[in-house]
Coordinates of C-alpha atoms in Angstrom, one line a residue:
X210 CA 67.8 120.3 97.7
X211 CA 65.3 119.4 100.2
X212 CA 66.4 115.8 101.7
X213 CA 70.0 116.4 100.9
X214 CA 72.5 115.6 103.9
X215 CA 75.7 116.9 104.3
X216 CA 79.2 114.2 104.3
X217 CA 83.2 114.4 104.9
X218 CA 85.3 112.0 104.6
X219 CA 88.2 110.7 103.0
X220 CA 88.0 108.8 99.3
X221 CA 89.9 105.4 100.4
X222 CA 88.5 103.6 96.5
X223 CA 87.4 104.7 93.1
X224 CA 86.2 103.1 90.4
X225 CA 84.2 103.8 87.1
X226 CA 80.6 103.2 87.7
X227 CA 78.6 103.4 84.2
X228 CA 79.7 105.4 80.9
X229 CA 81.1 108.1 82.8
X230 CA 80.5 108.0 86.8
X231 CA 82.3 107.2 89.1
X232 CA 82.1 104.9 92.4
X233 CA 83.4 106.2 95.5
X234 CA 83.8 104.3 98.9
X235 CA 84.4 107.1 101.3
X236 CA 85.8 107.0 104.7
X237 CA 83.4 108.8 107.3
X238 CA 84.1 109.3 111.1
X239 CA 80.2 109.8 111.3
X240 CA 79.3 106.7 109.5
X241 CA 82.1 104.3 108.5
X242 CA 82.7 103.2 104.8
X243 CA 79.9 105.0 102.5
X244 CA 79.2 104.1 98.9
X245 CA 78.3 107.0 96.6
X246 CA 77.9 107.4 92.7
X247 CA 79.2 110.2 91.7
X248 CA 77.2 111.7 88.3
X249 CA 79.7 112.7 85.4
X250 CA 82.7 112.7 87.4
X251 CA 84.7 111.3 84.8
X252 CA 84.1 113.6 82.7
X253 CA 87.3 116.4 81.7
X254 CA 84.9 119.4 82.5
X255 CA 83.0 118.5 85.2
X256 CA 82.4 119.9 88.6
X257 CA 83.0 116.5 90.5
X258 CA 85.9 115.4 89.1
X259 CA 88.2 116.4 92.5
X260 CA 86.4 112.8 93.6
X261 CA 89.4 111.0 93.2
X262 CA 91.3 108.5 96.1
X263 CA 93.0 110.0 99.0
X264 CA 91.1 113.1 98.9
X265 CA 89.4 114.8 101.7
X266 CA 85.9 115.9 100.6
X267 CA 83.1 117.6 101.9
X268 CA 80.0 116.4 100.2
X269 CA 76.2 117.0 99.2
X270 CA 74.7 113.9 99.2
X271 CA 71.4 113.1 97.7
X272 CA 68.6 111.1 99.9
X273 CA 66.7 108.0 98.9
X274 CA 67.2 104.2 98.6
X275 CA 69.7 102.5 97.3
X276 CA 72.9 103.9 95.7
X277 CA 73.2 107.3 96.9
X278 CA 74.2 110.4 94.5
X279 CA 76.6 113.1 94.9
X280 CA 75.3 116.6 94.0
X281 CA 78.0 118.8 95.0
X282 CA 81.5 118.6 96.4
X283 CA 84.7 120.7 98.1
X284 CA 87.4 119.2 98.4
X285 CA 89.2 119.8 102.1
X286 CA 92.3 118.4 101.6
X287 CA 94.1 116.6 98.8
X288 CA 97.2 113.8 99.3
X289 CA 97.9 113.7 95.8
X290 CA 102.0 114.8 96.0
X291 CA 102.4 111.3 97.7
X292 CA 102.5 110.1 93.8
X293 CA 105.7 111.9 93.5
X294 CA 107.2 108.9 94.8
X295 CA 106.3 105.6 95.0
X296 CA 107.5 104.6 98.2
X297 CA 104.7 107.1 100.0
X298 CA 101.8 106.4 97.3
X299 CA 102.6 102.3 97.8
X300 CA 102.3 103.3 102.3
X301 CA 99.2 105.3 101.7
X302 CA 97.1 103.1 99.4
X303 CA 98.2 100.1 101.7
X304 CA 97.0 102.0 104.5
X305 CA 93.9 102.5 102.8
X306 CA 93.7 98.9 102.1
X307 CA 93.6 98.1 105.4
X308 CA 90.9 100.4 106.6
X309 CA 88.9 98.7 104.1
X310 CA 88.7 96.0 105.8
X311 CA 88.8 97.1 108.7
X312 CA 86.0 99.3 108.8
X313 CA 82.5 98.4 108.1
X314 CA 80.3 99.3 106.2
X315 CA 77.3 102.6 107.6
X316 CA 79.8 101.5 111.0
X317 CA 81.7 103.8 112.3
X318 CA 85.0 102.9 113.9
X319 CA 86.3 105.9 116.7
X320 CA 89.9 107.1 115.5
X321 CA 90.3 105.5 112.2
X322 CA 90.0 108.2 110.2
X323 CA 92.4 110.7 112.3
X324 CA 95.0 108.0 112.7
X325 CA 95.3 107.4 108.8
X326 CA 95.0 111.6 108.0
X327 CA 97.6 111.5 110.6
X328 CA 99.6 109.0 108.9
X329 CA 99.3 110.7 105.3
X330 CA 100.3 114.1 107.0
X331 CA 103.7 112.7 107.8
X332 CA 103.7 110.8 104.5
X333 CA 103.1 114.4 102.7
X334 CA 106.1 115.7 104.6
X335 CA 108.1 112.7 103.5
X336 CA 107.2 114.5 100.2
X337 CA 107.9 117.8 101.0
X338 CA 111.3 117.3 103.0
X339 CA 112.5 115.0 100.5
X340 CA 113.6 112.5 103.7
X341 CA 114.8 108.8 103.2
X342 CA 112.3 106.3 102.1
X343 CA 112.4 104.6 105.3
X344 CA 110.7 107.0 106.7
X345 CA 107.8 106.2 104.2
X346 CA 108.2 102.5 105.4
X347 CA 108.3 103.3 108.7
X348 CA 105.0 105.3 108.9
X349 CA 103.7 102.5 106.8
X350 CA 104.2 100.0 109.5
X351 CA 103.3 102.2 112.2
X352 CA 99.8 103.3 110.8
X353 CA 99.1 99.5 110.3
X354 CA 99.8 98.9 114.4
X355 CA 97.8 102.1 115.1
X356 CA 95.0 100.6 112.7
X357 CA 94.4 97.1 113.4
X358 CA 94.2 98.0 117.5
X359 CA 91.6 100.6 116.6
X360 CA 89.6 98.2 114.3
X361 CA 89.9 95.8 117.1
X362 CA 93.2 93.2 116.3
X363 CA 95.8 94.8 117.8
X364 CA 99.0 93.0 118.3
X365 CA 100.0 91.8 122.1
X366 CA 102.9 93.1 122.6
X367 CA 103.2 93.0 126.3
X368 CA 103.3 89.3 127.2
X369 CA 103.7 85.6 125.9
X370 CA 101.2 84.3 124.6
X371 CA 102.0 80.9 126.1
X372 CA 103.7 81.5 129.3
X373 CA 101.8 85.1 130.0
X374 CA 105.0 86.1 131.4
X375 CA 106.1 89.8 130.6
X376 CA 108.0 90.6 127.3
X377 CA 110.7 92.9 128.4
X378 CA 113.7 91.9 125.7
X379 CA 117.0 92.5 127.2
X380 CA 118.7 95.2 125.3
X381 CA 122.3 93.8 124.3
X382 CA 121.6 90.3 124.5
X383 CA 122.0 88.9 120.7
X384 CA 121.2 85.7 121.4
X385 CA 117.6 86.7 123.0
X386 CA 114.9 85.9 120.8
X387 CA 110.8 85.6 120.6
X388 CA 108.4 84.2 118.1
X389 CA 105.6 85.2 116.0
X390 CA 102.3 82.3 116.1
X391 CA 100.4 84.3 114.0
X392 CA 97.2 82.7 115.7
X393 CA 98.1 83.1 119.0
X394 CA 100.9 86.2 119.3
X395 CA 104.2 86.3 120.5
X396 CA 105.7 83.9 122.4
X397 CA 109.2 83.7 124.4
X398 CA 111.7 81.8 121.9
X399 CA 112.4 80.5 119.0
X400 CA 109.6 78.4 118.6
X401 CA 109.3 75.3 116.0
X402 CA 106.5 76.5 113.7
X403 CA 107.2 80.0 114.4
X404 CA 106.1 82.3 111.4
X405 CA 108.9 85.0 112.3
X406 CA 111.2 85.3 114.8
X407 CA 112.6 88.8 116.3
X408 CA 115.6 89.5 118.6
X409 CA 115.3 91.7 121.5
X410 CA 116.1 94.8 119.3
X411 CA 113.3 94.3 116.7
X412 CA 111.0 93.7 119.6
X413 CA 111.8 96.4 121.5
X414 CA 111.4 98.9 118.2
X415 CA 108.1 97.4 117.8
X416 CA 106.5 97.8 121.2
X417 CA 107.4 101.6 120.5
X418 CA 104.9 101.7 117.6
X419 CA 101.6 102.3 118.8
X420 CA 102.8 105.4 120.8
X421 CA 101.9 108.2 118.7
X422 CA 105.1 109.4 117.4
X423 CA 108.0 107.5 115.3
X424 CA 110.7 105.9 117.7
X425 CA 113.5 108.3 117.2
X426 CA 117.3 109.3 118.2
X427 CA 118.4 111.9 119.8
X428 CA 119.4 113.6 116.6
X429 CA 115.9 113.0 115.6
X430 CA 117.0 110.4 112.7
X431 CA 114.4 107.5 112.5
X432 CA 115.8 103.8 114.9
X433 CA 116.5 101.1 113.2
X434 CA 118.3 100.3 109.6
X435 CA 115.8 99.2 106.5
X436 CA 115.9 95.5 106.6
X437 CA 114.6 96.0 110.3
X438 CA 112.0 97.7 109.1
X439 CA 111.4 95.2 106.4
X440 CA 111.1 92.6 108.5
X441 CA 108.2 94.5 110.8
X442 CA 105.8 95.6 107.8
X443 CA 106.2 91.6 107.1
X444 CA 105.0 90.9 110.7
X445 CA 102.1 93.3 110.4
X446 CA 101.5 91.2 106.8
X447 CA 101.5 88.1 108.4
X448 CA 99.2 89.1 111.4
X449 CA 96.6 90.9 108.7
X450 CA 96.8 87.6 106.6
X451 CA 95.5 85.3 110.2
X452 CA 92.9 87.7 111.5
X453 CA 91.6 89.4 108.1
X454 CA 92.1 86.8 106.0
X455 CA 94.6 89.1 103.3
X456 CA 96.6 91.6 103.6
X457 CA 97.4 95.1 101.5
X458 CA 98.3 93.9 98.6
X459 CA 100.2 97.9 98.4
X460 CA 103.2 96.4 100.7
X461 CA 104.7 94.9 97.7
X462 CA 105.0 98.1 96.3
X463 CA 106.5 99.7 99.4
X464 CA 109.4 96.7 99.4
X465 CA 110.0 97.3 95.2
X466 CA 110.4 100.8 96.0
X467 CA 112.9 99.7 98.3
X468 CA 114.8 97.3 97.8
X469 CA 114.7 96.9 94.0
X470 CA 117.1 94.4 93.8
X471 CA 114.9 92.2 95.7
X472 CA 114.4 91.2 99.6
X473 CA 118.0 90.2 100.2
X474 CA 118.7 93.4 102.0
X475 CA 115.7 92.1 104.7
X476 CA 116.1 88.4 104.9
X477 CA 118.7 89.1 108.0
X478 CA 117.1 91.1 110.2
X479 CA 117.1 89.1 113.4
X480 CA 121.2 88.8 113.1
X481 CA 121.4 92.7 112.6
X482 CA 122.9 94.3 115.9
X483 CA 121.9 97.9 116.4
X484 CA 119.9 99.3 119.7
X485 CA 117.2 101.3 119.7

């Protein structure tokens, strides 16, 4: 139709808009978070139904003011096997979460959108390989360092935030530690106040994160045991919490999936003693 304009993107939200429409808040590389009402969608029958969350769709998009209208859609790529478990679905929709707020909206933000399609990738292949869920965990804590230095609040990582002097944690030495000052960074120490506090380990596995790949062994299994994990995706929490004012509320999920039993398993991490 004439005035029609052509959209990708991935579906981050949906939501019922009407007797039987459906809102969409789409994730565009072109133009940042889009709204778009999607006629008859939920419908059983009809031909825009495929506008569900975590899907990749290319779209006709109707012109004019105010809410605009989808006319047709293809759907590119589709995440739904990460329901299969809930370790992977809790990763991605926290992932989402945070690119909700991290992106604004008719704004685009460079590399958002391929860092979190890269993330739900290797959550798929979680799926498909059947591998631990740590490794769901993992990517989980990883696409949140990628994500919040792309949408501008990356973590420093390099040096104190007091002292500027270089954080280089001493591999082997259990009684080194550094602190978390959520409004400030990290800082050498255990500091009075401190929100969390990491041994040279934990640090070390962290300032591996915003490479592109998972920190891995030789044998390619994943470094570093569960509660270490644990104990990162609560740091990225914490720091989401200071600078974005919440923080995906999907996490809690992720650590259920987990460690059903409850958070015992992660309430140790800075006296566990493995090296990365």
């Amino acid at each position: 139709m004439s005035g029609d304009s052509r959209l990708e993107g991935l579906v981050l939200k949906a939501g019922p808009l009407g007797e039987s429409d459906r809102l969409l808040t789409l994730l565009s590389a072109s133009d940042g978070l889009v709204r778009l009402a999607v006629p008859g969608a939920r419908k059983p029958k009809s031909s825009l139904a495929a506008a569900v969350p975590l899907a990749v769709l290319q779209l006709q998009v109707g012109s004019g003011r105010g809410l605009r209208r989808v006319r047709q859609l293809e759907v590119r790529r589709n995440f739904a096997a990460l329901a299969q478990r809930l370790e992977t679905l809790a990763a991605a929709q926290g992932l989402a979460e945070l690119s909700l707020q991290l992106v604004p909206e008719g704004a685009a933000v460079p590399g958002v959108l391929d860092d979190l399609l890269l993330q739900l990738a290797r959550l798929d292949l979680v799926v498909q390989e059947r591998s631990e869920g740590v490794e769901a965990l993992a990517l989980a804590v990883q696409g949140s360092v990628h994500l919040l230095a792309l949408g501008g609040y990356a973590l420093p990582l390099a040096h104190c935030a007091r002292s500027g002097a270089r954080l280089e944690p001493p591999l082997g030495d259990w009684s080194w530690r550094c602190s978390l000052i959520p409004a400030e960074g990290l800082v050498l120490g255990a500091v009075a106040g401190a929100q969390l506090v990491l041994n040279a380990s934990e640090l070390a596995l962290l300032q591996r994160l915003p490479r592109p790949a998972l920190p891995r062994k030789r044998d390619g299994s994943l470094m570093g045991p569960l509660p270490v994990w644990l104990r990162l995706l609560q740091l990225v929490e914490i720091w989401s919490r200071e600078h974005l004012a919440r923080s995906p509320r999907a996490w809690r999920l992720v650590r259920e999936a987990l460690v059903p039993r409850g958070p015992a398993a992660a309430s140790s991490g800075s006296g566990n003693r493995w090296s990365p």
